[in-house]
mmCIF file of C-alpha atoms and ligand atoms in Angstrom:
data_model
loop_
_atom_site.group_PDB
_atom_site.id
_atom_site.type_symbol
_atom_site.label_atom_id
_atom_site.label_comp_id
_atom_site.label_asym_id
_atom_site.label_seq_id
_atom_site.Cartn_x
_atom_site.Cartn_y
_atom_site.Cartn_z
ATOM 1 C CA MET A 229 179.863 19.662 150.486
ATOM 2 C CA PHE A 230 177.001 22.282 148.180
ATOM 3 C CA LYS A 231 177.858 23.499 145.758
ATOM 4 C CA LYS A 232 179.765 27.238 146.248
ATOM 5 C CA ASN A 233 177.156 29.615 144.369
ATOM 6 C CA LEU A 234 174.134 28.079 147.651
ATOM 7 C CA ALA A 235 176.114 30.912 149.863
ATOM 8 C CA GLN A 236 175.078 33.190 148.439
ATOM 9 C CA LEU A 237 171.217 32.298 148.527
ATOM 10 C CA LYS A 238 168.360 32.153 150.533
ATOM 11 C CA ALA A 239 165.477 29.895 150.732
ATOM 12 C CA PHE A 240 162.501 31.225 149.673
ATOM 13 C CA ASN A 241 161.057 32.707 152.634
ATOM 14 C CA PRO A 242 157.127 32.361 152.426
ATOM 15 C CA GLY A 243 157.055 35.266 155.967
ATOM 16 C CA PRO A 244 154.098 34.580 158.077
ATOM 17 C CA SER A 245 151.261 32.674 157.267
ATOM 18 C CA LEU A 246 147.259 33.592 156.818
ATOM 19 C CA ASP A 247 146.735 32.187 160.647
ATOM 20 C CA GLU A 248 150.084 33.088 162.511
ATOM 21 C CA ILE A 249 149.039 37.050 161.702
ATOM 22 C CA LYS A 250 144.829 35.893 162.226
ATOM 23 C CA LYS A 251 146.255 34.803 166.126
ATOM 24 C CA LYS A 252 149.125 37.357 166.501
ATOM 25 C CA TYR A 253 146.207 40.175 166.095
ATOM 26 C CA GLY A 254 143.557 38.169 166.970
ATOM 27 C CA LEU A 255 141.882 38.409 163.630
ATOM 28 C CA GLU A 256 138.021 36.322 162.235
ATOM 29 C CA GLN A 257 140.530 36.515 158.420
ATOM 30 C CA VAL A 258 142.645 37.836 156.518
ATOM 31 C CA VAL A 259 143.076 39.237 153.396
ATOM 32 C CA LYS A 260 145.729 37.768 150.970
ATOM 33 C CA LEU A 261 147.205 40.322 148.605
ATOM 34 C CA ASP A 262 150.966 39.456 148.893
ATOM 35 C CA CYS A 263 151.908 36.549 145.684
ATOM 36 C CA ASN A 264 149.361 38.804 142.903
ATOM 37 C CA GLU A 265 146.834 35.589 142.971
ATOM 38 C CA ASN A 266 143.759 36.400 141.269
ATOM 39 C CA VAL A 267 140.788 37.880 143.551
ATOM 40 C CA TYR A 268 138.638 37.077 142.032
ATOM 41 C CA GLY A 269 139.165 32.845 141.853
ATOM 42 C CA ALA A 270 139.295 31.148 138.833
ATOM 43 C CA SER A 271 136.682 29.921 135.701
ATOM 44 C CA PRO A 272 133.352 27.070 137.493
ATOM 45 C CA LEU A 273 134.460 25.901 133.742
ATOM 46 C CA VAL A 274 137.723 24.932 135.509
ATOM 47 C CA THR A 275 135.960 22.914 138.299
ATOM 48 C CA LYS A 276 133.654 21.630 135.871
ATOM 49 C CA ALA A 277 135.738 20.085 133.850
ATOM 50 C CA LEU A 278 137.888 18.611 136.831
ATOM 51 C CA THR A 279 135.047 16.888 138.238
ATOM 52 C CA GLU A 280 134.037 15.494 134.833
ATOM 53 C CA SER A 281 137.421 14.063 133.552
ATOM 54 C CA PHE A 282 138.589 10.746 134.635
ATOM 55 C CA LEU A 283 141.444 11.336 136.508
ATOM 56 C CA ASN A 284 143.475 8.953 136.258
ATOM 57 C CA PRO A 285 145.690 9.260 138.709
ATOM 58 C CA SER A 286 148.471 5.563 138.556
ATOM 59 C CA LEU A 287 149.280 6.663 134.287
ATOM 60 C CA TYR A 288 152.001 9.622 133.768
ATOM 61 C CA PRO A 289 150.033 12.152 132.734
ATOM 62 C CA ASP A 290 150.817 13.426 128.199
ATOM 63 C CA CYS A 291 154.380 14.292 127.791
ATOM 64 C CA ARG A 292 153.934 16.381 125.295
ATOM 65 C CA ASN A 293 150.701 18.630 127.404
ATOM 66 C CA SER A 294 148.428 17.911 123.365
ATOM 67 C CA ALA A 295 145.397 19.575 124.773
ATOM 68 C CA LEU A 296 147.092 22.351 125.956
ATOM 69 C CA ARG A 297 149.625 23.145 123.075
ATOM 70 C CA THR A 298 146.547 22.451 120.299
ATOM 71 C CA ALA A 299 144.511 24.740 122.052
ATOM 72 C CA LEU A 300 146.309 27.615 122.595
ATOM 73 C CA SER A 301 148.427 26.360 119.855
ATOM 74 C CA ALA A 302 145.230 27.949 117.653
ATOM 75 C CA ARG A 303 143.935 30.469 120.033
ATOM 76 C CA LEU A 304 147.189 32.221 118.731
ATOM 77 C CA GLY A 305 148.030 31.420 115.564
ATOM 78 C CA VAL A 306 151.156 30.575 116.794
ATOM 79 C CA GLU A 307 152.378 26.673 115.209
ATOM 80 C CA GLU A 308 152.558 23.798 118.059
ATOM 81 C CA ASN A 309 155.875 22.580 118.122
ATOM 82 C CA SER A 310 156.506 26.515 119.296
ATOM 83 C CA PHE A 311 155.973 25.961 122.742
ATOM 84 C CA LEU A 312 157.564 24.204 125.789
ATOM 85 C CA PHE A 313 155.955 23.716 129.068
ATOM 86 C CA GLY A 314 156.341 24.628 132.491
ATOM 87 C CA LEU A 315 155.897 23.924 136.161
ATOM 88 C CA GLY A 316 154.443 27.302 136.363
ATOM 89 C CA LEU A 317 156.708 30.048 134.448
ATOM 90 C CA ASP A 318 159.205 29.020 137.580
ATOM 91 C CA GLU A 319 159.650 25.723 135.378
ATOM 92 C CA ILE A 320 160.184 27.221 132.365
ATOM 93 C CA ILE A 321 162.499 30.528 133.910
ATOM 94 C CA VAL A 322 164.479 27.065 135.250
ATOM 95 C CA LEU A 323 164.788 24.995 132.178
ATOM 96 C CA ILE A 324 166.031 28.054 129.873
ATOM 97 C CA SER A 325 168.893 28.935 132.888
ATOM 98 C CA ARG A 326 170.139 24.810 132.938
ATOM 99 C CA THR A 327 169.865 25.477 128.898
ATOM 100 C CA PHE A 328 172.698 28.330 128.460
ATOM 101 C CA LEU A 329 174.022 28.838 131.643
ATOM 102 C CA ASP A 330 177.361 27.727 132.566
ATOM 103 C CA ALA A 331 180.666 29.650 134.518
ATOM 104 C CA ASN A 332 181.419 30.670 131.546
ATOM 105 C CA SER A 333 178.707 33.571 130.629
ATOM 106 C CA ASN A 334 175.834 35.846 131.984
ATOM 107 C CA ILE A 335 172.447 37.388 132.352
ATOM 108 C CA VAL A 336 171.415 40.871 132.322
ATOM 109 C CA MET A 337 168.022 41.641 134.069
ATOM 110 C CA ALA A 338 166.452 44.890 135.979
ATOM 111 C CA TRP A 339 166.537 45.853 139.472
ATOM 112 C CA PRO A 340 163.911 45.279 141.121
ATOM 113 C CA THR A 341 162.285 42.318 138.837
ATOM 114 C CA PHE A 342 160.779 39.032 139.854
ATOM 115 C CA TYR A 343 163.930 37.173 141.831
ATOM 116 C CA GLU A 344 163.838 33.958 139.664
ATOM 117 C CA TYR A 345 166.391 34.880 137.060
ATOM 118 C CA TYR A 346 168.483 35.821 138.619
ATOM 119 C CA SER A 347 168.598 33.118 141.632
ATOM 120 C CA HIS A 348 169.024 30.265 138.645
ATOM 121 C CA ALA A 349 171.724 31.728 137.530
ATOM 122 C CA LEU A 350 173.193 32.403 140.381
ATOM 123 C CA ILE A 351 172.801 28.533 140.835
ATOM 124 C CA GLU A 352 174.365 27.402 137.188
ATOM 125 C CA GLY A 353 177.767 29.328 137.799
ATOM 126 C CA ALA A 354 176.369 31.997 136.034
ATOM 127 C CA ALA A 355 177.678 36.055 136.548
ATOM 128 C CA THR A 356 174.443 37.389 137.280
ATOM 129 C CA GLN A 357 173.999 42.117 136.043
ATOM 130 C CA LYS A 358 171.275 43.840 137.750
ATOM 131 C CA ILE A 359 170.902 47.303 136.058
ATOM 132 C CA PRO A 360 169.000 49.466 138.432
ATOM 133 C CA CYS A 361 165.132 50.829 136.773
ATOM 134 C CA ASN A 362 164.904 54.169 136.084
ATOM 135 C CA ALA A 363 163.428 56.638 139.181
ATOM 136 C CA GLU A 364 159.734 55.924 136.558
ATOM 137 C CA GLY A 365 160.136 52.376 138.239
ATOM 138 C CA ARG A 366 161.352 51.212 134.292
ATOM 139 C CA HIS A 367 164.332 48.862 133.070
ATOM 140 C CA ASP A 368 166.482 51.309 131.641
ATOM 141 C CA LEU A 369 167.673 49.330 128.294
ATOM 142 C CA ASP A 370 169.896 52.024 127.902
ATOM 143 C CA SER A 371 171.842 50.445 129.927
ATOM 144 C CA MET A 372 171.106 46.961 129.976
ATOM 145 C CA LEU A 373 172.319 46.834 125.939
ATOM 146 C CA ALA A 374 175.945 48.373 127.162
ATOM 147 C CA ALA A 375 175.944 45.450 129.683
ATOM 148 C CA ILE A 376 175.855 42.871 126.593
ATOM 149 C CA ASN A 377 179.138 41.505 126.608
ATOM 150 C CA ASP A 378 180.165 38.665 124.573
ATOM 151 C CA GLN A 379 179.574 36.222 127.672
ATOM 152 C CA THR A 380 175.914 37.615 128.150
ATOM 153 C CA LYS A 381 173.630 34.582 127.357
ATOM 154 C CA LEU A 382 170.316 35.996 128.069
ATOM 155 C CA VAL A 383 168.665 39.219 128.209
ATOM 156 C CA TRP A 384 165.652 39.023 131.083
ATOM 157 C CA ILE A 385 162.473 41.962 130.567
ATOM 158 C CA CYS A 386 159.666 41.211 133.287
ATOM 159 C CA ASN A 387 156.533 43.626 131.088
ATOM 160 C CA PRO A 388 154.736 44.728 132.809
ATOM 161 C CA ASN A 389 157.617 44.250 135.367
ATOM 162 C CA ASN A 390 157.557 41.986 138.729
ATOM 163 C CA PRO A 391 157.931 44.500 140.972
ATOM 164 C CA THR A 392 157.305 47.810 139.925
ATOM 165 C CA GLY A 393 154.381 46.873 137.615
ATOM 166 C CA THR A 394 155.707 48.973 135.569
ATOM 167 C CA CYS A 395 155.807 49.321 130.675
ATOM 168 C CA LEU A 396 157.513 48.912 127.887
ATOM 169 C CA SER A 397 156.178 50.634 125.249
ATOM 170 C CA ASP A 398 156.370 48.648 121.520
ATOM 171 C CA SER A 399 158.825 51.028 120.527
ATOM 172 C CA GLU A 400 160.861 50.694 123.294
ATOM 173 C CA LEU A 401 161.037 47.043 122.782
ATOM 174 C CA ARG A 402 161.520 47.005 119.661
ATOM 175 C CA ARG A 403 163.844 49.552 119.572
ATOM 176 C CA PHE A 404 165.935 47.602 122.507
ATOM 177 C CA ILE A 405 165.994 43.847 121.220
ATOM 178 C CA GLN A 406 167.155 45.692 117.328
ATOM 179 C CA HIS A 407 169.661 45.937 119.066
ATOM 180 C CA VAL A 408 170.769 43.079 120.764
ATOM 181 C CA PRO A 409 173.133 40.655 118.905
ATOM 182 C CA GLU A 410 171.126 37.951 117.060
ATOM 183 C CA ASP A 411 172.495 34.944 119.753
ATOM 184 C CA VAL A 412 171.705 36.452 122.817
ATOM 185 C CA ILE A 413 168.297 35.512 124.344
ATOM 186 C CA VAL A 414 165.320 37.241 125.125
ATOM 187 C CA LEU A 415 163.162 36.545 127.964
ATOM 188 C CA LEU A 416 159.596 38.675 127.539
ATOM 189 C CA ASP A 417 157.907 37.328 130.769
ATOM 190 C CA GLU A 418 154.686 37.848 130.219
ATOM 191 C CA ALA A 419 153.584 37.039 133.149
ATOM 192 C CA TYR A 420 150.741 39.624 133.149
ATOM 193 C CA MET A 421 150.571 41.037 130.540
ATOM 194 C CA ASP A 422 146.222 40.342 130.469
ATOM 195 C CA PHE A 423 145.936 42.997 132.863
ATOM 196 C CA ALA A 424 147.814 45.335 130.600
ATOM 197 C CA ASP A 425 145.628 48.252 128.552
ATOM 198 C CA ARG A 426 147.679 50.283 127.350
ATOM 199 C CA ASN A 427 147.282 51.200 123.391
ATOM 200 C CA ASP A 428 150.749 51.028 123.242
ATOM 201 C CA PHE A 429 151.626 47.118 124.817
ATOM 202 C CA PRO A 430 153.583 45.167 122.489
ATOM 203 C CA ASP A 431 152.879 42.403 120.198
ATOM 204 C CA ALA A 432 155.627 40.694 121.659
ATOM 205 C CA LEU A 433 154.198 37.308 119.391
ATOM 206 C CA ALA A 434 154.778 39.375 116.079
ATOM 207 C CA ILE A 435 157.902 40.545 118.047
ATOM 208 C CA MET A 436 159.605 36.784 118.621
ATOM 209 C CA ARG A 437 157.647 36.302 114.399
ATOM 210 C CA GLU A 438 160.222 39.110 113.631
ATOM 211 C CA HIS A 439 163.713 37.586 116.202
ATOM 212 C CA SER A 440 164.216 34.443 116.404
ATOM 213 C CA ASN A 441 165.870 35.062 119.816
ATOM 214 C CA VAL A 442 162.629 35.592 121.537
ATOM 215 C CA LEU A 443 160.828 33.813 123.821
ATOM 216 C CA VAL A 444 157.114 35.211 124.940
ATOM 217 C CA LEU A 445 156.647 33.946 128.834
ATOM 218 C CA ARG A 446 153.555 33.281 130.411
ATOM 219 C CA THR A 447 151.438 31.434 133.365
ATOM 220 C CA PHE A 448 147.677 30.919 133.844
ATOM 221 C CA SER A 449 148.662 31.512 137.288
ATOM 222 C CA LYS A 450 147.882 35.048 137.302
ATOM 223 C CA ALA A 451 145.290 36.194 135.014
ATOM 224 C CA TYR A 452 143.718 32.487 134.556
ATOM 225 C CA GLY A 453 143.595 31.809 138.109
ATOM 226 C CA LEU A 454 145.207 28.536 138.405
ATOM 227 C CA ALA A 455 148.520 29.262 140.882
ATOM 228 C CA SER A 456 148.189 25.932 142.770
ATOM 229 C CA PHE A 457 148.032 24.173 139.142
ATOM 230 C CA ARG A 458 151.260 24.921 138.350
ATOM 231 C CA VAL A 459 151.146 25.923 134.187
ATOM 232 C CA GLY A 460 153.342 28.134 132.465
ATOM 233 C CA TYR A 461 154.905 28.449 129.125
ATOM 234 C CA ALA A 462 157.331 29.243 126.639
ATOM 235 C CA ILE A 463 156.821 30.503 122.926
ATOM 236 C CA GLY A 464 159.742 30.671 120.410
ATOM 237 C CA ASP A 465 161.662 29.547 117.705
ATOM 238 C CA PRO A 466 160.852 25.436 117.567
ATOM 239 C CA LYS A 467 164.838 25.048 117.176
ATOM 240 C CA ILE A 468 165.749 26.845 121.206
ATOM 241 C CA ILE A 469 162.432 24.984 121.549
ATOM 242 C CA ASN A 470 163.788 21.569 120.776
ATOM 243 C CA GLU A 471 167.469 21.809 123.187
ATOM 244 C CA LEU A 472 164.620 23.302 126.278
ATOM 245 C CA GLU A 473 163.063 19.282 124.833
ATOM 246 C CA LYS A 474 166.394 18.550 126.436
ATOM 247 C CA VAL A 475 166.454 19.954 129.133
ATOM 248 C CA ARG A 476 162.684 19.682 130.595
ATOM 249 C CA PRO A 477 161.168 16.252 132.907
ATOM 250 C CA PRO A 478 159.525 14.975 130.051
ATOM 251 C CA PHE A 479 156.518 14.573 133.125
ATOM 252 C CA ASN A 480 155.905 17.531 134.602
ATOM 253 C CA ASN A 481 152.815 18.772 134.085
ATOM 254 C CA PRO A 482 149.769 16.931 136.120
ATOM 255 C CA GLN A 483 146.508 15.391 134.436
ATOM 256 C CA ILE A 484 144.381 17.369 135.505
ATOM 257 C CA SER A 485 146.506 20.526 135.184
ATOM 258 C CA GLN A 486 146.559 20.099 131.968
ATOM 259 C CA ILE A 487 142.372 19.478 131.630
ATOM 260 C CA ALA A 488 142.214 22.805 134.107
ATOM 261 C CA ALA A 489 143.729 24.730 131.661
ATOM 262 C CA VAL A 490 142.189 24.069 128.754
ATOM 263 C CA ALA A 491 139.546 24.485 131.063
ATOM 264 C CA ALA A 492 140.858 28.341 131.606
ATOM 265 C CA LEU A 493 141.905 28.782 128.608
ATOM 266 C CA ASN A 494 138.351 27.845 127.080
ATOM 267 C CA ASP A 495 136.628 30.632 129.329
ATOM 268 C CA GLN A 496 137.896 34.084 127.781
ATOM 269 C CA LYS A 497 135.104 35.382 129.549
ATOM 270 C CA PHE A 498 135.902 34.666 133.122
ATOM 271 C CA LEU A 499 139.092 36.469 132.261
ATOM 272 C CA LYS A 500 137.550 39.388 130.980
ATOM 273 C CA GLU A 501 135.849 39.760 134.075
ATOM 274 C CA CYS A 502 138.222 39.936 135.629
ATOM 275 C CA VAL A 503 140.733 41.837 133.591
ATOM 276 C CA ARG A 504 137.566 44.840 133.941
ATOM 277 C CA LYS A 505 137.227 44.828 137.515
ATOM 278 C CA ASN A 506 141.077 44.430 138.486
ATOM 279 C CA GLN A 507 140.269 47.903 135.923
ATOM 280 C CA GLU A 508 138.278 49.373 137.688
ATOM 281 C CA VAL A 509 139.756 48.406 141.084
ATOM 282 C CA ARG A 510 143.351 49.644 139.398
ATOM 283 C CA GLN A 511 142.279 53.079 139.003
ATOM 284 C CA MET A 512 140.466 53.588 141.856
ATOM 285 C CA THR A 513 143.565 52.765 143.793
ATOM 286 C CA ILE A 514 145.628 55.421 141.606
ATOM 287 C CA ASP A 515 143.467 57.875 142.577
ATOM 288 C CA TYR A 516 142.937 57.319 146.498
ATOM 289 C CA LEU A 517 146.646 56.852 146.845
ATOM 290 C CA SER A 518 147.287 60.547 144.031
ATOM 291 C CA GLU A 519 144.914 62.186 146.268
ATOM 292 C CA LYS A 520 146.356 61.500 149.704
ATOM 293 C CA LYS A 521 150.004 63.048 148.036
ATOM 294 C CA ILE A 522 151.290 58.003 148.216
ATOM 295 C CA ASP A 523 154.397 58.034 146.728
ATOM 296 C CA PHE A 524 154.000 54.921 143.642
ATOM 297 C CA TYR A 525 154.381 53.690 140.346
ATOM 298 C CA PRO A 526 152.526 53.889 137.882
ATOM 299 C CA THR A 527 151.433 50.430 137.332
ATOM 300 C CA GLN A 528 149.847 48.204 134.280
ATOM 301 C CA ALA A 529 149.349 44.377 135.900
ATOM 302 C CA ASN A 530 147.067 43.387 138.618
ATOM 303 C CA PHE A 531 149.332 45.059 141.891
ATOM 304 C CA ILE A 532 150.470 48.118 142.931
ATOM 305 C CA PHE A 533 154.334 49.449 144.326
ATOM 306 C CA VAL A 534 153.578 52.120 147.096
ATOM 307 C CA LYS A 535 157.042 53.540 147.375
ATOM 308 C CA THR A 536 158.756 54.070 150.637
ATOM 309 C CA GLU A 537 161.943 52.272 152.425
ATOM 310 C CA LYS A 538 159.555 51.574 155.196
ATOM 311 C CA ALA A 539 157.788 48.838 154.016
ATOM 312 C CA ALA A 540 158.439 46.492 156.301
ATOM 313 C CA GLU A 541 156.827 49.181 159.009
ATOM 314 C CA ILE A 542 153.990 49.358 156.926
ATOM 315 C CA ALA A 543 153.505 45.878 156.192
ATOM 316 C CA GLU A 544 153.465 45.008 159.925
ATOM 317 C CA GLN A 545 150.801 47.719 160.286
ATOM 318 C CA LEU A 546 148.323 46.659 158.020
ATOM 319 C CA ARG A 547 148.387 42.668 159.557
ATOM 320 C CA ALA A 548 147.461 44.139 162.137
ATOM 321 C CA GLY A 549 144.696 44.890 160.220
ATOM 322 C CA GLY A 550 144.221 42.378 158.013
ATOM 323 C CA PHE A 551 146.032 42.551 154.952
ATOM 324 C CA LEU A 552 148.594 40.069 153.908
ATOM 325 C CA VAL A 553 151.311 42.399 151.168
ATOM 326 C CA ASN A 554 154.866 42.237 150.411
ATOM 327 C CA PRO A 555 157.302 44.214 151.341
ATOM 328 C CA PHE A 556 160.693 44.707 149.324
ATOM 329 C CA PRO A 557 164.059 46.814 150.188
ATOM 330 C CA THR A 558 162.363 50.535 148.372
ATOM 331 C CA GLY A 559 158.561 49.268 148.594
ATOM 332 C CA LEU A 560 156.145 47.924 149.591
ATOM 333 C CA ARG A 561 154.381 45.027 146.207
ATOM 334 C CA ILE A 562 149.868 45.415 147.328
ATOM 335 C CA THR A 563 148.136 43.322 145.138
ATOM 336 C CA LEU A 564 144.809 44.732 144.134
ATOM 337 C CA GLY A 565 142.235 43.211 146.404
ATOM 338 C CA THR A 566 138.620 43.215 145.241
ATOM 339 C CA MET A 567 137.415 46.793 145.430
ATOM 340 C CA THR A 568 134.705 45.973 149.317
ATOM 341 C CA ASP A 569 139.156 44.703 150.085
ATOM 342 C CA MET A 570 140.575 48.191 148.915
ATOM 343 C CA ARG A 571 137.947 50.801 149.996
ATOM 344 C CA ARG A 572 139.038 49.408 153.499
ATOM 345 C CA LEU A 573 142.810 48.413 153.204
ATOM 346 C CA LEU A 574 143.325 52.024 150.966
ATOM 347 C CA PRO A 575 142.699 53.948 154.339
ATOM 348 C CA LEU A 576 144.284 51.692 156.905
ATOM 349 C CA LEU A 577 147.578 52.864 154.110
ATOM 350 C CA ALA A 578 147.222 56.385 153.881
ATOM 351 C CA ASP A 579 147.237 56.136 158.677
ATOM 352 C CA ALA A 580 150.580 53.943 157.800
ATOM 353 C CA TRP A 581 151.457 56.388 155.433
ATOM 354 C CA GLN A 582 151.473 58.794 157.404
ATOM 355 C CA LYS A 583 153.267 57.663 161.257
ATOM 356 C CA ASN A 584 156.284 56.257 159.034
ATOM 357 C CA ALA A 585 156.571 59.557 156.891
ATOM 358 C CA LYS A 586 158.653 61.897 158.791
ATOM 359 C CA ASN A 587 161.028 59.139 158.358
ATOM 360 C CA ILE A 588 161.503 58.812 155.189
HETATM 361 C C1 PLP B 249 154.209 34.804 139.545
HETATM 362 C C2 PLP B 249 155.483 35.399 138.449
HETATM 363 C C3 PLP B 249 155.920 33.459 138.108
HETATM 364 C C4 PLP B 249 155.098 32.682 137.679
HETATM 365 O O1 PLP B 249 154.252 31.918 137.753
HETATM 366 P P1 PLP B 249 154.303 30.539 137.831
HETATM 367 O O2 PLP B 249 153.691 29.291 136.730
HETATM 368 O O3 PLP B 249 153.211 30.273 139.353
HETATM 369 O O4 PLP B 249 155.017 30.013 137.725
HETATM 370 C C5 PLP B 249 157.231 34.135 137.043
HETATM 371 N N1 PLP B 249 157.114 35.498 136.204
HETATM 372 C C6 PLP B 249 156.209 36.526 137.006
HETATM 373 C C7 PLP B 249 156.701 38.253 136.760
HETATM 374 C C8 PLP B 249 155.658 36.285 138.099
HETATM 375 O O5 PLP B 249 155.225 37.164 138.617
#
């Protein structure tokens, strides 16, 4: 009855709810550090814009997302018809998969990386080539290049990579893209680009301008703190964007989401402040983990990946202490919380690490 490939997939499992954890451990408060949401919230201008706007519940929203399109175009210096908007970057991934993939095609991606590249390829019947990250938790670009064949349609690059937090440099990425055939689309998922502060972080828009097969993907969910509103977008050659537009549901971004995103974009001061606080917490966390000899990948994002085979056990201990984090088979992804929360979390982590260390 169902598509055969679905047998290989499981529905997204959000894990225990905050209320369930509170009840289980008798806690008054649980800090949510499992989804890389912005722990500093969103710009106050967002609430202001929403209360001051005329919201029209009975009309379909502007299907072109015009105000956001114009604002982004001006800010990024990219022409307006180079944008595709989605209900979160999640939907952009769905649209890209639907547009390019079928049973005769494959994708090349890192592993671990953002799971939805994999699941949506599978749903379209495409083969998935998962290339393990190297020992540093970074994309193994040489092996990814070697995996590209005649059936390859898409190559997914997540930079900084979720869940490892690691980064590719401008020169590494450029060298890679120079070797990718022009009829293979390279997706640069930059969900966390605002948090990166390395001088050699890629200028993805410049790379996109030089290579018509490159699409840059971004979202308002992370640094802008609008995860609830579901706004993501792709930037690329209008020829590719036009094909993707055929697949997009016309009224995908609600009016309130469009208003919220424009307001968030206009508050660059708030964004910079969040990025600055994240950098401080990130450095403090790195210093702490290094001193305690806890293994982690260097991160350029608003989360950190602690390497352990006991992630499930450690995550459970952190829950008992009032922190919800995200366990993976090879480690623990922890959203960087506020300084206050991280100062409480880190000793609990060190303790849980100690208790589980003998088993690694
Ligand atoms: C969070 C995330 C997304 C999806 O973001 P939404 O805009 O909230 O759908 C896409 N890619 C990566 C790497 C992410 O971490």
